[in-house]
Amino acid sequence: MSVTKAFPEGQVFSADCPSRRLLGEITSKWGVLVLIALADGPLRWSGLLRRIGGVSEKMLARTLRSFEAEGLVLRDARPVVPPHVEYSLTDAGREVTDRLVPLVVWAEEYAVRAHTAERD
Amino acid sequence: MSVTKAFPEGQVFSADCPSRRLLGEITSKWGVLVLIALADGPLRWSGLLRRIGGVSEKMLARTLRSFEAEGLVLRDARPVVPPHVEYSLTDAGREVTDRLVPLVVWAEEYAVRAHTAERD
DNA sequence: CTGCATCCCGCAGGATACTG
DNA sequence: CAGTATCCTGCGGGATGCAG
């Protein structure tokens, strides 16, 4: 069988494939930003909020919860007062960012390229 | 300056950075599927429609138009009857899929992993 | 400091019908 | 075959206020 295909797997193309949901969460508007923010190292709630320009608390919370459930992000809450909560990537989470960061870096560079040369 | 950062660039984190829009289109629900579908080679309109389970004509059209405008996808319409229109990746488009395919492959595998072992 | 609850809105996105 | 037009819905996502 052909091994020349660039994308041999075909599961995602099925509408009911579970990978669709997972992929949707990872590539969601705030999902990619949360993941690459954590790629630099653990961050606290307030740190994430400050780092990611434009996130609302609501969306940050929702995104973090879904990643926790998915096993991509770890939540470490120290029982102190005032509360101290730190978020970090799990091993699986790091596998994602390893693949995600190059994409985002490319997008930044291409956006600059287009902005500079007007792509004409 | 520190070169130890996993993600040294910080543009995307600004709410008004142009890369946000570009990234949003690429990682949109149908955007990633269209791109990786074309990673295997050029496809016709009907081919894309069949390959990508669940796309409506409307969303396929919108996605292709935006990628055309962005310079990621090339539209080749032969003036014959019945019409024959072929879509393919530009060089920039291939740069995207080079980075996108590994992510999708990972998601498929992880989804299977989670489904099999219930991740507990 | 770290959130959750509520209200509200726009737009992504689906279904259907029509056209060159 | 390769689309466009229209209508309609759900939910992504913002703003604000409150709580442990």
Short mmCIF file of C-alpha atoms (C1' of nucleotides) in Angstrom, two decimals:
data_model
loop_
_atom_site.label_atom_id
_atom_site.label_comp_id
_atom_site.label_asym_id
_atom_site.label_seq_id
_atom_site.Cartn_x
_atom_site.Cartn_y
_atom_site.Cartn_z
CA MET A 1 0.00 0.00 0.00
CA SER A 2 1.08 3.56 -0.63
CA VAL A 3 3.43 5.05 1.92
CA THR A 4 3.92 8.16 -0.16
CA LYS A 5 0.96 9.93 1.36
CA ALA A 6 1.70 13.02 3.41
CA PHE A 7 -1.21 12.27 5.68
CA PRO A 8 -1.97 8.54 5.60
CA GLU A 9 -4.28 8.40 8.63
CA GLY A 10 -7.89 9.13 7.88
CA GLN A 11 -9.69 9.10 11.19
CA VAL A 12 -10.10 12.86 11.61
CA PHE A 13 -11.95 13.00 8.35
CA SER A 14 -14.80 11.03 9.88
CA ALA A 15 -17.30 13.39 11.43
CA ASP A 16 -17.78 11.24 14.53
CA CYS A 17 -14.10 10.57 15.29
CA PRO A 18 -13.15 11.41 18.92
CA SER A 19 -9.98 13.12 17.70
CA ARG A 20 -12.18 15.87 16.31
CA ARG A 21 -13.20 16.96 19.80
CA LEU A 22 -9.66 16.80 21.17
CA LEU A 23 -8.32 18.71 18.20
CA GLY A 24 -11.06 21.28 18.61
CA GLU A 25 -10.06 21.95 22.20
CA ILE A 26 -6.36 22.21 21.43
CA THR A 27 -6.86 24.51 18.46
CA SER A 28 -9.54 26.63 20.11
CA LYS A 29 -8.93 30.35 20.24
CA TRP A 30 -7.67 30.38 23.83
CA GLY A 31 -6.51 26.77 23.91
CA VAL A 32 -3.42 27.31 21.79
CA LEU A 33 -2.46 30.44 23.74
CA VAL A 34 -2.81 28.72 27.12
CA LEU A 35 -0.72 25.78 25.94
CA ILE A 36 2.14 27.79 24.48
CA ALA A 37 2.09 30.11 27.51
CA LEU A 38 2.69 27.07 29.70
CA ALA A 39 5.38 25.80 27.32
CA ASP A 40 7.74 28.33 28.93
CA GLY A 41 7.17 26.84 32.35
CA PRO A 42 4.50 26.70 35.06
CA LEU A 43 2.36 29.74 35.62
CA ARG A 44 -0.11 30.89 38.23
CA TRP A 45 -3.69 31.86 37.45
CA SER A 46 -2.90 35.56 37.60
CA GLY A 47 0.23 34.99 35.53
CA LEU A 48 -1.76 33.34 32.75
CA LEU A 49 -4.34 36.09 32.90
CA ARG A 50 -1.65 38.74 32.48
CA ARG A 51 0.35 36.88 29.86
CA ILE A 52 -2.51 36.11 27.52
CA GLY A 53 -3.80 39.42 26.25
CA GLY A 54 -7.56 39.54 26.01
CA VAL A 55 -8.65 36.43 27.89
CA SER A 56 -11.58 36.73 30.20
CA GLU A 57 -11.52 34.86 33.49
CA LYS A 58 -14.40 32.81 32.29
CA MET A 59 -12.67 31.54 29.17
CA LEU A 60 -9.38 30.96 30.96
CA ALA A 61 -11.16 28.85 33.57
CA ARG A 62 -13.12 26.88 30.99
CA THR A 63 -10.02 26.22 28.92
CA LEU A 64 -7.93 25.10 31.90
CA ARG A 65 -10.70 22.80 33.17
CA SER A 66 -11.04 21.10 29.80
CA PHE A 67 -7.28 20.60 29.53
CA GLU A 68 -7.18 19.21 33.05
CA ALA A 69 -9.89 16.72 32.15
CA GLU A 70 -8.05 15.89 28.93
CA GLY A 71 -4.84 15.22 30.86
CA LEU A 72 -2.81 17.95 29.20
CA VAL A 73 -2.53 20.39 32.09
CA LEU A 74 -1.85 19.84 35.78
CA ARG A 75 -3.39 22.03 38.48
CA ASP A 76 -1.45 22.38 41.71
CA ALA A 77 -3.35 24.23 44.43
CA ARG A 78 -1.44 24.93 47.65
CA PRO A 79 -3.79 25.18 50.61
CA VAL A 80 -2.49 28.52 51.82
CA VAL A 81 -4.02 31.90 52.25
CA PRO A 82 -4.06 33.79 50.06
CA PRO A 83 -4.51 30.90 47.60
CA HIS A 84 -1.57 29.89 45.44
CA VAL A 85 -2.43 27.85 42.34
CA GLU A 86 0.05 26.81 39.73
CA TYR A 87 -0.62 25.35 36.31
CA SER A 88 1.85 23.26 34.35
CA LEU A 89 1.96 20.90 31.38
CA THR A 90 1.73 17.15 31.81
CA ASP A 91 3.91 14.92 29.65
CA ALA A 92 1.06 14.69 27.16
CA GLY A 93 0.70 18.45 27.28
CA ARG A 94 4.34 18.85 26.41
CA GLU A 95 3.88 16.50 23.47
CA VAL A 96 1.24 18.89 22.22
CA THR A 97 3.28 22.05 22.66
CA ASP A 98 6.26 20.41 20.97
CA ARG A 99 4.09 20.28 17.87
CA LEU A 100 2.13 23.45 18.47
CA VAL A 101 4.92 25.95 19.08
CA PRO A 102 6.45 25.57 15.58
CA LEU A 103 3.04 26.30 14.06
CA VAL A 104 2.54 29.44 16.13
CA VAL A 105 6.08 30.65 15.44
CA TRP A 106 5.44 30.17 11.73
CA ALA A 107 2.16 32.11 11.94
CA GLU A 108 3.87 35.02 13.67
CA GLU A 109 6.59 35.15 11.05
CA TYR A 110 4.18 34.82 8.14
CA ALA A 111 1.94 37.52 9.55
CA VAL A 112 4.93 39.85 9.73
CA ARG A 113 6.00 38.85 6.22
CA ALA A 114 2.54 39.63 4.87
CA HIS A 115 2.37 42.87 6.76
CA THR A 116 5.77 43.98 5.46
CA ALA A 117 5.61 42.95 1.82
CA GLU A 118 1.82 43.16 1.39
CA ARG A 119 2.24 39.67 -0.18
CA ASP A 120 1.89 40.79 -3.80
CA MET B 1 19.10 37.63 26.57
CA SER B 2 17.58 34.29 27.46
CA VAL B 3 17.56 31.70 24.73
CA THR B 4 16.34 28.99 27.06
CA LYS B 5 12.69 29.86 26.60
CA ALA B 6 10.58 27.30 24.84
CA PHE B 7 8.56 30.06 23.27
CA PRO B 8 10.62 33.24 23.16
CA GLU B 9 8.39 35.23 20.79
CA GLY B 10 5.60 37.09 22.46
CA GLN B 11 3.59 38.69 19.68
CA VAL B 12 0.64 36.29 19.77
CA PHE B 13 0.05 37.15 23.36
CA SER B 14 -0.90 40.69 22.39
CA ALA B 15 -4.61 40.87 21.73
CA ASP B 16 -4.20 43.04 18.64
CA CYS B 17 -1.40 41.07 16.95
CA PRO B 18 -2.20 40.18 13.30
CA SER B 19 -0.91 36.65 13.87
CA ARG B 20 -3.96 36.03 16.03
CA ARG B 21 -6.26 36.30 13.01
CA LEU B 22 -4.06 34.12 10.80
CA LEU B 23 -3.73 31.52 13.52
CA GLY B 24 -7.46 31.60 14.03
CA GLU B 25 -8.12 30.78 10.39
CA ILE B 26 -5.58 27.97 10.28
CA THR B 27 -6.79 26.37 13.48
CA SER B 28 -10.47 26.86 12.74
CA LYS B 29 -12.65 23.77 12.84
CA TRP B 30 -12.69 23.24 9.08
CA GLY B 31 -9.43 25.04 8.36
CA VAL B 32 -7.18 22.31 9.72
CA LEU B 33 -9.14 19.60 7.93
CA VAL B 34 -9.02 21.39 4.57
CA LEU B 35 -5.29 21.96 4.91
CA ILE B 36 -4.36 18.41 5.83
CA ALA B 37 -6.71 17.07 3.17
CA LEU B 38 -4.74 19.05 0.60
CA ALA B 39 -1.46 17.88 2.13
CA ASP B 40 -1.96 14.59 0.27
CA GLY B 41 -2.15 16.39 -3.04
CA PRO B 42 -4.53 18.59 -5.05
CA LEU B 43 -8.24 17.92 -4.78
CA ARG B 44 -11.32 19.05 -6.60
CA TRP B 45 -14.26 20.74 -4.89
CA SER B 46 -16.29 17.54 -4.86
CA GLY B 47 -13.27 15.61 -3.66
CA LEU B 48 -12.83 17.89 -0.66
CA LEU B 49 -16.53 17.69 0.09
CA ARG B 50 -16.40 13.91 0.11
CA ARG B 51 -13.11 13.63 1.98
CA ILE B 52 -13.99 15.93 4.86
CA GLY B 53 -16.86 14.31 6.71
CA GLY B 54 -19.44 16.79 7.87
CA VAL B 55 -18.50 19.96 6.00
CA SER B 56 -21.27 21.96 4.52
CA GLU B 57 -20.77 23.56 1.12
CA LYS B 58 -21.02 26.94 2.76
CA MET B 59 -18.20 26.36 5.22
CA LEU B 60 -15.99 24.68 2.65
CA ALA B 61 -16.39 27.67 0.35
CA ARG B 62 -15.74 30.19 3.10
CA THR B 63 -12.67 28.34 4.32
CA LEU B 64 -11.19 27.99 0.83
CA ARG B 65 -11.80 31.68 0.03
CA SER B 66 -10.06 32.79 3.19
CA PHE B 67 -7.07 30.54 2.51
CA GLU B 68 -6.89 31.82 -1.05
CA ALA B 69 -6.82 35.39 0.24
CA GLU B 70 -4.22 34.41 2.81
CA GLY B 71 -2.02 32.86 0.11
CA LEU B 72 -2.12 29.34 1.51
CA VAL B 73 -4.30 27.68 -1.11
CA LEU B 74 -4.33 27.96 -4.90
CA ARG B 75 -7.53 27.72 -6.92
CA ASP B 76 -7.18 26.43 -10.48
CA ALA B 77 -10.40 26.66 -12.50
CA ARG B 78 -10.31 25.14 -15.99
CA PRO B 79 -12.84 26.84 -18.26
CA VAL B 80 -14.48 23.64 -19.45
CA VAL B 81 -17.96 22.24 -19.23
CA PRO B 82 -18.75 20.71 -16.91
CA PRO B 83 -16.53 22.90 -14.69
CA HIS B 84 -13.30 21.45 -13.36
CA VAL B 85 -11.78 23.24 -10.36
CA GLU B 86 -8.73 22.03 -8.51
CA TYR B 87 -7.41 23.21 -5.16
CA SER B 88 -3.81 22.83 -4.06
CA LEU B 89 -1.40 24.16 -1.45
CA THR B 90 0.93 27.06 -2.18
CA ASP B 91 4.47 26.94 -0.84
CA ALA B 92 3.28 28.82 2.22
CA GLY B 93 0.42 26.39 2.55
CA ARG B 94 2.84 23.50 2.58
CA GLU B 95 4.86 25.23 5.29
CA VAL B 96 1.70 25.20 7.36
CA THR B 97 0.82 21.57 6.77
CA ASP B 98 4.39 20.52 7.53
CA ARG B 99 3.75 21.82 11.04
CA LEU B 100 0.07 20.97 11.22
CA VAL B 101 0.12 17.29 10.21
CA PRO B 102 2.25 16.17 13.20
CA LEU B 103 -0.21 17.84 15.55
CA VAL B 104 -3.21 16.14 13.98
CA VAL B 105 -1.46 12.77 13.92
CA TRP B 106 -0.67 13.19 17.60
CA ALA B 107 -4.30 14.07 18.38
CA GLU B 108 -5.55 10.97 16.58
CA GLU B 109 -3.15 8.75 18.47
CA TYR B 110 -3.87 10.35 21.83
CA ALA B 111 -7.61 10.11 21.26
CA VAL B 112 -7.20 6.40 20.60
CA ARG B 113 -4.94 6.04 23.64
CA ALA B 114 -7.51 7.73 25.86
CA HIS B 115 -10.34 5.73 24.39
CA THR B 116 -8.51 2.45 24.90
CA ALA B 117 -7.09 2.95 28.40
CA GLU B 118 -9.74 5.36 29.70
CA ARG B 119 -6.75 7.43 30.92
CA ASP B 120 -7.10 6.59 34.61
"C1'" DC C 1 -5.63 35.59 45.09
"C1'" DT C 2 -8.46 32.37 42.61
"C1'" DG C 3 -12.07 31.66 40.86
"C1'" DC C 4 -17.65 30.58 39.67
"C1'" DA C 5 -22.59 32.56 38.25
"C1'" DT C 6 -25.28 35.27 35.45
"C1'" DC C 7 -26.70 37.94 31.63
"C1'" DC C 8 -26.14 38.96 26.95
"C1'" DC C 9 -24.63 39.15 22.08
"C1'" DG C 10 -22.44 38.16 17.68
"C1'" DC C 11 -20.95 35.02 14.61
"C1'" DA C 12 -19.56 30.28 13.41
"C1'" DG C 13 -21.80 27.05 11.30
"C1'" DG C 14 -25.99 23.85 9.66
"C1'" DA C 15 -30.07 23.06 6.28
"C1'" DT C 16 -32.18 24.03 2.29
"C1'" DA C 17 -32.96 25.93 -2.18
"C1'" DC C 18 -31.35 27.98 -6.33
"C1'" DT C 19 -27.80 29.13 -10.46
"C1'" DG C 20 -23.99 29.30 -14.19
"C1'" DC D 1 -19.85 20.10 -11.49
"C1'" DA D 2 -19.04 24.02 -8.59
"C1'" DG D 3 -20.68 26.90 -6.30
"C1'" DT D 4 -23.96 31.27 -4.10
"C1'" DA D 5 -28.09 32.95 -1.22
"C1'" DT D 6 -31.03 32.83 2.60
"C1'" DC D 7 -32.71 31.60 6.85
"C1'" DC D 8 -32.03 29.98 11.43
"C1'" DT D 9 -29.76 28.14 15.70
"C1'" DG D 10 -26.39 27.20 19.19
"C1'" DC D 11 -22.58 28.30 21.58
"C1'" DG D 12 -18.19 30.74 21.83
"C1'" DG D 13 -17.07 34.31 24.25
"C1'" DG D 14 -17.33 39.24 26.68
"C1'" DA D 15 -18.81 42.06 30.97
"C1'" DT D 16 -19.94 42.33 35.41
"C1'" DG D 17 -20.72 40.96 40.09
"C1'" DC D 18 -20.04 37.86 43.92
"C1'" DA D 19 -17.50 34.20 46.93
"C1'" DG D 20 -14.05 31.23 49.40
#
